[in-house]
Amino acid sequence: MANLHAAPVNKGKLFSIYKLPGFTFIAVACFLMLYAPILILVGYSFNSGSSLALWEGLSLRWYFAAWENETVQGATLLSLVIALQAALYSTVLATMAALGTTRTRPFRGQTAIYTMINQPLMVPEIVTAVALLIVFATIKQATGYQGLGFLVIAHTAFCIPFAYLPIRARLEDMDTSLETAAADLYATPWRSFRRVTLPLLWPGILAGAMLAFVISLDDVVITEFVKSAGQDTLPTYMLGQLRRVITPEMNAIASALLAVSVLLVSLIFLINRKKT
Amino acid sequence: MADPVAISVNQVSKKFGHGKDAFFALEQVSVDIRENEFFTLLGPSGCGKTTLLRLIAGFEHPTTGHIQLRGEEISHLPPFKRPVNTVFQNYALFPHLTVAENIGFGLEMQDKPAAEIDSTVAEMLQLVQMESLRDRRTDQISGGQQQRVALARALAPHPRVLLLDEPLSALDYKLRKGMQIELKRMQLETGITFIFVTHDQEEALTMSDRIAVMNKGRILQIGSPTDIYDRPSHRFVADFIGDTNFLDGELIEANSEGAVVRLSSGKTVKTGPTDAAANTPVSITVRPEQAVLIEDLDAADLQGTVTNVMYSGTDSHFHIELTSKEEFVAKVQNAGPARRDWQTGQTVGIKFHSHVLQVVSD
């Protein structure tokens, strides 16, 4: 057996991607393209001057400016309200969908449902945005309702696949004989879910919720189309500002958003690593 | 032996799949398992023994037939409504709970008062000698300890019947031997009916009160370990349990006491009772240690030439080619009175004591 396992390892050395000419150069160039602009943006968010291209000294001036800007405050609050609700609802729905697609006997159309749940990952966002715009505009006209509900529904919808994937992965990793054992030990399906499935699924749910939160927080396209007047989230506010004057305040806000995203993604990583 | 029936399985079939892919994991299986019995389902993998266990536990439901627990129909009850608990092959311990919480799980789900749960858990921890590890998480204990926790967890709610699905297969040899003795002790101490699934014939013989030998979805024979070993009903049973020889013969006559069979040598021998019809060809089985090798060829039932001698310390195995060209193996205890140092190429006679031969059906 040892020899059988050893063979592919030796074979792997015959073809090594690291030895292709220019590999290192291309890799470094790609990372530079990805991260250099972001690093420059973060750097300039600490600039004390009001120029976007001239470094004048280290300062938190633009962070304070953004912090005290009432429009920014409103947009941030709105972003958080929407993201929290969207994360909550989409995670609940995604958990139910994940249970439905992993904990039931195989049924006809299971693959179709799986594909449909993940569709928002594939359909161009602009298509969804236009479609939602048309539907919501009709409803707005018919009912006169202009509230946040539309944005919450839209965000919930496109967050579902992001919440679904980690939850489903976790469920598939879980040993189903644990649920069988619970049923054997007098647990009704509901109590088995509460006492066994849910506690073990918790890291997956948490990761799914955080991912949904970040995705909702970052969204521009759908929000821009669906929002009613005065419903600017942080990203759409930034987009609006960039069309007029670009101030380093934008750098500060973008850096803060980035920090939140990185923090949450790292947390997701840590949660998922802990399970093994 | 007059214990009442605990589990009665009546004409149970289980079909998996649909249409062309459909197959029967169990076909027309019937068996009565008594109270206080250590009952073993023995067979090779895929014989349906685990399916039968899962039907009794309630994880599957029979396609046709009935399962009764003390006369009460349970075939279509969900597992959580059956007073039957299972020790799973992979133990299936809850990784987010402690040893004590695992053991108390069944009682907790039955909404027993906390004081009762505590005392039963303490009692179970003592039974499996795990008191010191009660607050450990189940991934912080060894495989043998996990096995004990799984056993304690299944015994804690005092089920009518305990089902054990190859629980010892993941343990190493020494641990397995120890657990065999302990399982038997626990069964006697608790008085609970044990239904034990295994593919290990030695394990089945040493532990069981009765054994059901299964193959291809059917029960071939049910009986005590001695019944199964000494009087196998089928070729498969004789072959699966221990080493054996098969001989061709013709049935002369049979009644409830026994039968008379003519061997290929023309000699007639007595066998155990059989259902086969007179004047039909039959297969006969005889264990290697039940044949006696003699020099007097006229007194022998069969004769042949020694082709190989294998000395293994306590015994010697003599491979003999019979005059009918059939292969025969005889095992002789080296310390016993029957010892002869037969040499390769030597002609030898084989003699059977009455009733060591059994007619087997295919």
PDB file of C-alpha atoms in Angstrom, chain A residues 100-229:
ATOM      1  CA  GLY A 100     -34.082  20.380   2.878  1.00  0.00           C
ATOM      2  CA  THR A 101     -31.403  19.497   0.370  1.00  0.00           C
ATOM      3  CA  THR A 102     -29.197  17.356   2.631  1.00  0.00           C
ATOM      4  CA  ARG A 103     -31.448  15.800   5.263  1.00  0.00           C
ATOM      5  CA  THR A 104     -34.257  14.426   3.139  1.00  0.00           C
ATOM      6  CA  ARG A 105     -34.461  11.352   0.963  1.00  0.00           C
ATOM      7  CA  PRO A 106     -33.321  12.213  -2.586  1.00  0.00           C
ATOM      8  CA  PHE A 107     -36.271  13.604  -4.520  1.00  0.00           C
ATOM      9  CA  ARG A 108     -36.946  14.513  -8.125  1.00  0.00           C
ATOM     10  CA  GLY A 109     -35.626  17.917  -9.073  1.00  0.00           C
ATOM     11  CA  GLN A 110     -33.137  18.083  -6.208  1.00  0.00           C
ATOM     12  CA  THR A 111     -30.338  19.168  -8.545  1.00  0.00           C
ATOM     13  CA  ALA A 112     -32.624  21.727 -10.140  1.00  0.00           C
ATOM     14  CA  ILE A 113     -33.397  23.199  -6.721  1.00  0.00           C
ATOM     15  CA  TYR A 114     -29.722  23.232  -5.804  1.00  0.00           C
ATOM     16  CA  THR A 115     -28.956  25.129  -9.019  1.00  0.00           C
ATOM     17  CA  MET A 116     -31.810  27.542  -8.412  1.00  0.00           C
ATOM     18  CA  ILE A 117     -30.645  28.339  -4.900  1.00  0.00           C
ATOM     19  CA  ASN A 118     -27.210  29.194  -6.254  1.00  0.00           C
ATOM     20  CA  GLN A 119     -28.500  31.065  -9.298  1.00  0.00           C
ATOM     21  CA  PRO A 120     -27.825  34.550  -7.844  1.00  0.00           C
ATOM     22  CA  LEU A 121     -24.119  33.674  -7.956  1.00  0.00           C
ATOM     23  CA  MET A 122     -24.303  33.174 -11.722  1.00  0.00           C
ATOM     24  CA  VAL A 123     -26.965  35.584 -12.997  1.00  0.00           C
ATOM     25  CA  PRO A 124     -25.389  38.985 -13.780  1.00  0.00           C
ATOM     26  CA  GLU A 125     -26.262  41.295 -10.923  1.00  0.00           C
ATOM     27  CA  ILE A 126     -27.462  43.974 -13.316  1.00  0.00           C
ATOM     28  CA  VAL A 127     -30.104  41.590 -14.669  1.00  0.00           C
ATOM     29  CA  THR A 128     -31.430  40.896 -11.191  1.00  0.00           C
ATOM     30  CA  ALA A 129     -31.299  44.625 -10.452  1.00  0.00           C
ATOM     31  CA  VAL A 130     -33.337  45.595 -13.515  1.00  0.00           C
ATOM     32  CA  ALA A 131     -35.841  42.810 -12.901  1.00  0.00           C
ATOM     33  CA  LEU A 132     -36.281  43.857  -9.266  1.00  0.00           C
ATOM     34  CA  LEU A 133     -36.578  47.506 -10.289  1.00  0.00           C
ATOM     35  CA  ILE A 134     -39.456  46.720 -12.615  1.00  0.00           C
ATOM     36  CA  VAL A 135     -41.305  44.511 -10.137  1.00  0.00           C
ATOM     37  CA  PHE A 136     -40.785  46.822  -7.164  1.00  0.00           C
ATOM     38  CA  ALA A 137     -41.702  49.921  -9.156  1.00  0.00           C
ATOM     39  CA  THR A 138     -45.038  48.331 -10.023  1.00  0.00           C
ATOM     40  CA  ILE A 139     -45.650  47.431  -6.383  1.00  0.00           C
ATOM     41  CA  LYS A 140     -44.589  50.906  -5.246  1.00  0.00           C
ATOM     42  CA  GLN A 141     -47.065  52.461  -7.632  1.00  0.00           C
ATOM     43  CA  ALA A 142     -49.867  50.130  -6.666  1.00  0.00           C
ATOM     44  CA  THR A 143     -49.433  50.345  -2.910  1.00  0.00           C
ATOM     45  CA  GLY A 144     -47.683  53.630  -2.345  1.00  0.00           C
ATOM     46  CA  TYR A 145     -45.267  51.851   0.047  1.00  0.00           C
ATOM     47  CA  GLN A 146     -41.791  53.358  -0.248  1.00  0.00           C
ATOM     48  CA  GLY A 147     -40.132  51.864   2.851  1.00  0.00           C
ATOM     49  CA  LEU A 148     -36.982  49.865   3.457  1.00  0.00           C
ATOM     50  CA  GLY A 149     -38.821  46.575   2.869  1.00  0.00           C
ATOM     51  CA  PHE A 150     -37.843  46.450  -0.793  1.00  0.00           C
ATOM     52  CA  LEU A 151     -34.139  46.776  -0.063  1.00  0.00           C
ATOM     53  CA  VAL A 152     -34.341  44.185   2.722  1.00  0.00           C
ATOM     54  CA  ILE A 153     -36.130  41.718   0.427  1.00  0.00           C
ATOM     55  CA  ALA A 154     -33.678  42.301  -2.420  1.00  0.00           C
ATOM     56  CA  HIS A 155     -30.632  41.904  -0.158  1.00  0.00           C
ATOM     57  CA  THR A 156     -32.085  38.823   1.516  1.00  0.00           C
ATOM     58  CA  ALA A 157     -32.624  37.255  -1.900  1.00  0.00           C
ATOM     59  CA  PHE A 158     -29.085  37.674  -3.206  1.00  0.00           C
ATOM     60  CA  CYS A 159     -27.517  36.808   0.160  1.00  0.00           C
ATOM     61  CA  ILE A 160     -29.194  33.399   0.359  1.00  0.00           C
ATOM     62  CA  PRO A 161     -26.631  31.476  -1.741  1.00  0.00           C
ATOM     63  CA  PHE A 162     -23.736  32.990   0.217  1.00  0.00           C
ATOM     64  CA  ALA A 163     -25.294  31.881   3.494  1.00  0.00           C
ATOM     65  CA  TYR A 164     -26.357  28.545   1.994  1.00  0.00           C
ATOM     66  CA  LEU A 165     -22.933  27.337   0.853  1.00  0.00           C
ATOM     67  CA  PRO A 166     -21.110  27.180   4.224  1.00  0.00           C
ATOM     68  CA  ILE A 167     -24.183  25.787   5.983  1.00  0.00           C
ATOM     69  CA  ARG A 168     -24.622  23.082   3.389  1.00  0.00           C
ATOM     70  CA  ALA A 169     -20.914  22.235   3.491  1.00  0.00           C
ATOM     71  CA  ARG A 170     -21.111  21.856   7.254  1.00  0.00           C
ATOM     72  CA  LEU A 171     -24.209  19.650   7.037  1.00  0.00           C
ATOM     73  CA  GLU A 172     -22.571  17.423   4.457  1.00  0.00           C
ATOM     74  CA  ASP A 173     -19.527  17.007   6.690  1.00  0.00           C
ATOM     75  CA  MET A 174     -21.711  16.059   9.635  1.00  0.00           C
ATOM     76  CA  ASP A 175     -22.136  12.393  10.442  1.00  0.00           C
ATOM     77  CA  THR A 176     -25.826  11.568   9.873  1.00  0.00           C
ATOM     78  CA  SER A 177     -25.523   8.610  12.218  1.00  0.00           C
ATOM     79  CA  LEU A 178     -25.571  11.183  15.051  1.00  0.00           C
ATOM     80  CA  GLU A 179     -29.148  12.095  14.140  1.00  0.00           C
ATOM     81  CA  THR A 180     -29.978   8.398  13.818  1.00  0.00           C
ATOM     82  CA  ALA A 181     -28.507   7.839  17.278  1.00  0.00           C
ATOM     83  CA  ALA A 182     -30.579  10.709  18.686  1.00  0.00           C
ATOM     84  CA  ALA A 183     -33.758   9.210  17.207  1.00  0.00           C
ATOM     85  CA  ASP A 184     -32.769   5.840  18.660  1.00  0.00           C
ATOM     86  CA  LEU A 185     -32.466   7.528  22.070  1.00  0.00           C
ATOM     87  CA  TYR A 186     -36.069   8.785  22.070  1.00  0.00           C
ATOM     88  CA  ALA A 187     -35.460  12.227  20.532  1.00  0.00           C
ATOM     89  CA  THR A 188     -38.331  13.390  18.327  1.00  0.00           C
ATOM     90  CA  PRO A 189     -37.153  14.959  15.043  1.00  0.00           C
ATOM     91  CA  TRP A 190     -37.535  18.466  16.511  1.00  0.00           C
ATOM     92  CA  ARG A 191     -35.632  17.679  19.728  1.00  0.00           C
ATOM     93  CA  SER A 192     -32.959  15.893  17.721  1.00  0.00           C
ATOM     94  CA  PHE A 193     -32.582  19.054  15.636  1.00  0.00           C
ATOM     95  CA  ARG A 194     -32.414  21.310  18.707  1.00  0.00           C
ATOM     96  CA  ARG A 195     -30.085  19.133  20.781  1.00  0.00           C
ATOM     97  CA  VAL A 196     -27.826  17.565  18.122  1.00  0.00           C
ATOM     98  CA  THR A 197     -28.058  19.059  14.612  1.00  0.00           C
ATOM     99  CA  LEU A 198     -28.250  22.743  15.529  1.00  0.00           C
ATOM    100  CA  PRO A 199     -25.376  22.805  18.054  1.00  0.00           C
ATOM    101  CA  LEU A 200     -23.128  21.025  15.561  1.00  0.00           C
ATOM    102  CA  LEU A 201     -24.314  23.193  12.675  1.00  0.00           C
ATOM    103  CA  TRP A 202     -23.793  26.430  14.586  1.00  0.00           C
ATOM    104  CA  PRO A 203     -20.329  27.303  13.169  1.00  0.00           C
ATOM    105  CA  GLY A 204     -21.686  26.879   9.641  1.00  0.00           C
ATOM    106  CA  ILE A 205     -24.678  29.090  10.375  1.00  0.00           C
ATOM    107  CA  LEU A 206     -22.448  31.752  11.928  1.00  0.00           C
ATOM    108  CA  ALA A 207     -20.115  31.692   8.936  1.00  0.00           C
ATOM    109  CA  GLY A 208     -23.072  31.882   6.556  1.00  0.00           C
ATOM    110  CA  ALA A 209     -24.588  34.831   8.428  1.00  0.00           C
ATOM    111  CA  MET A 210     -21.315  36.763   8.450  1.00  0.00           C
ATOM    112  CA  LEU A 211     -20.751  36.138   4.772  1.00  0.00           C
ATOM    113  CA  ALA A 212     -24.295  37.305   4.003  1.00  0.00           C
ATOM    114  CA  PHE A 213     -23.702  40.388   6.159  1.00  0.00           C
ATOM    115  CA  VAL A 214     -20.531  41.346   4.296  1.00  0.00           C
ATOM    116  CA  ILE A 215     -22.142  40.726   0.895  1.00  0.00           C
ATOM    117  CA  SER A 216     -25.135  42.889   1.797  1.00  0.00           C
ATOM    118  CA  LEU A 217     -22.917  45.616   3.248  1.00  0.00           C
ATOM    119  CA  ASP A 218     -20.850  45.831   0.046  1.00  0.00           C
ATOM    120  CA  ASP A 219     -23.663  45.782  -2.488  1.00  0.00           C
ATOM    121  CA  VAL A 220     -23.938  48.683  -4.944  1.00  0.00           C
ATOM    122  CA  VAL A 221     -25.704  47.608  -8.122  1.00  0.00           C
ATOM    123  CA  ILE A 222     -28.953  46.139  -6.817  1.00  0.00           C
ATOM    124  CA  THR A 223     -29.227  48.748  -4.058  1.00  0.00           C
ATOM    125  CA  GLU A 224     -28.746  51.570  -6.550  1.00  0.00           C
ATOM    126  CA  PHE A 225     -31.630  50.278  -8.647  1.00  0.00           C
ATOM    127  CA  VAL A 226     -34.035  49.316  -5.892  1.00  0.00           C
ATOM    128  CA  LYS A 227     -33.625  52.181  -3.380  1.00  0.00           C
ATOM    129  CA  SER A 228     -36.202  54.906  -3.092  1.00  0.00           C
ATOM    130  CA  ALA A 229     -35.289  58.552  -2.651  1.00  0.00           C
TER     131      ALA A 229
END
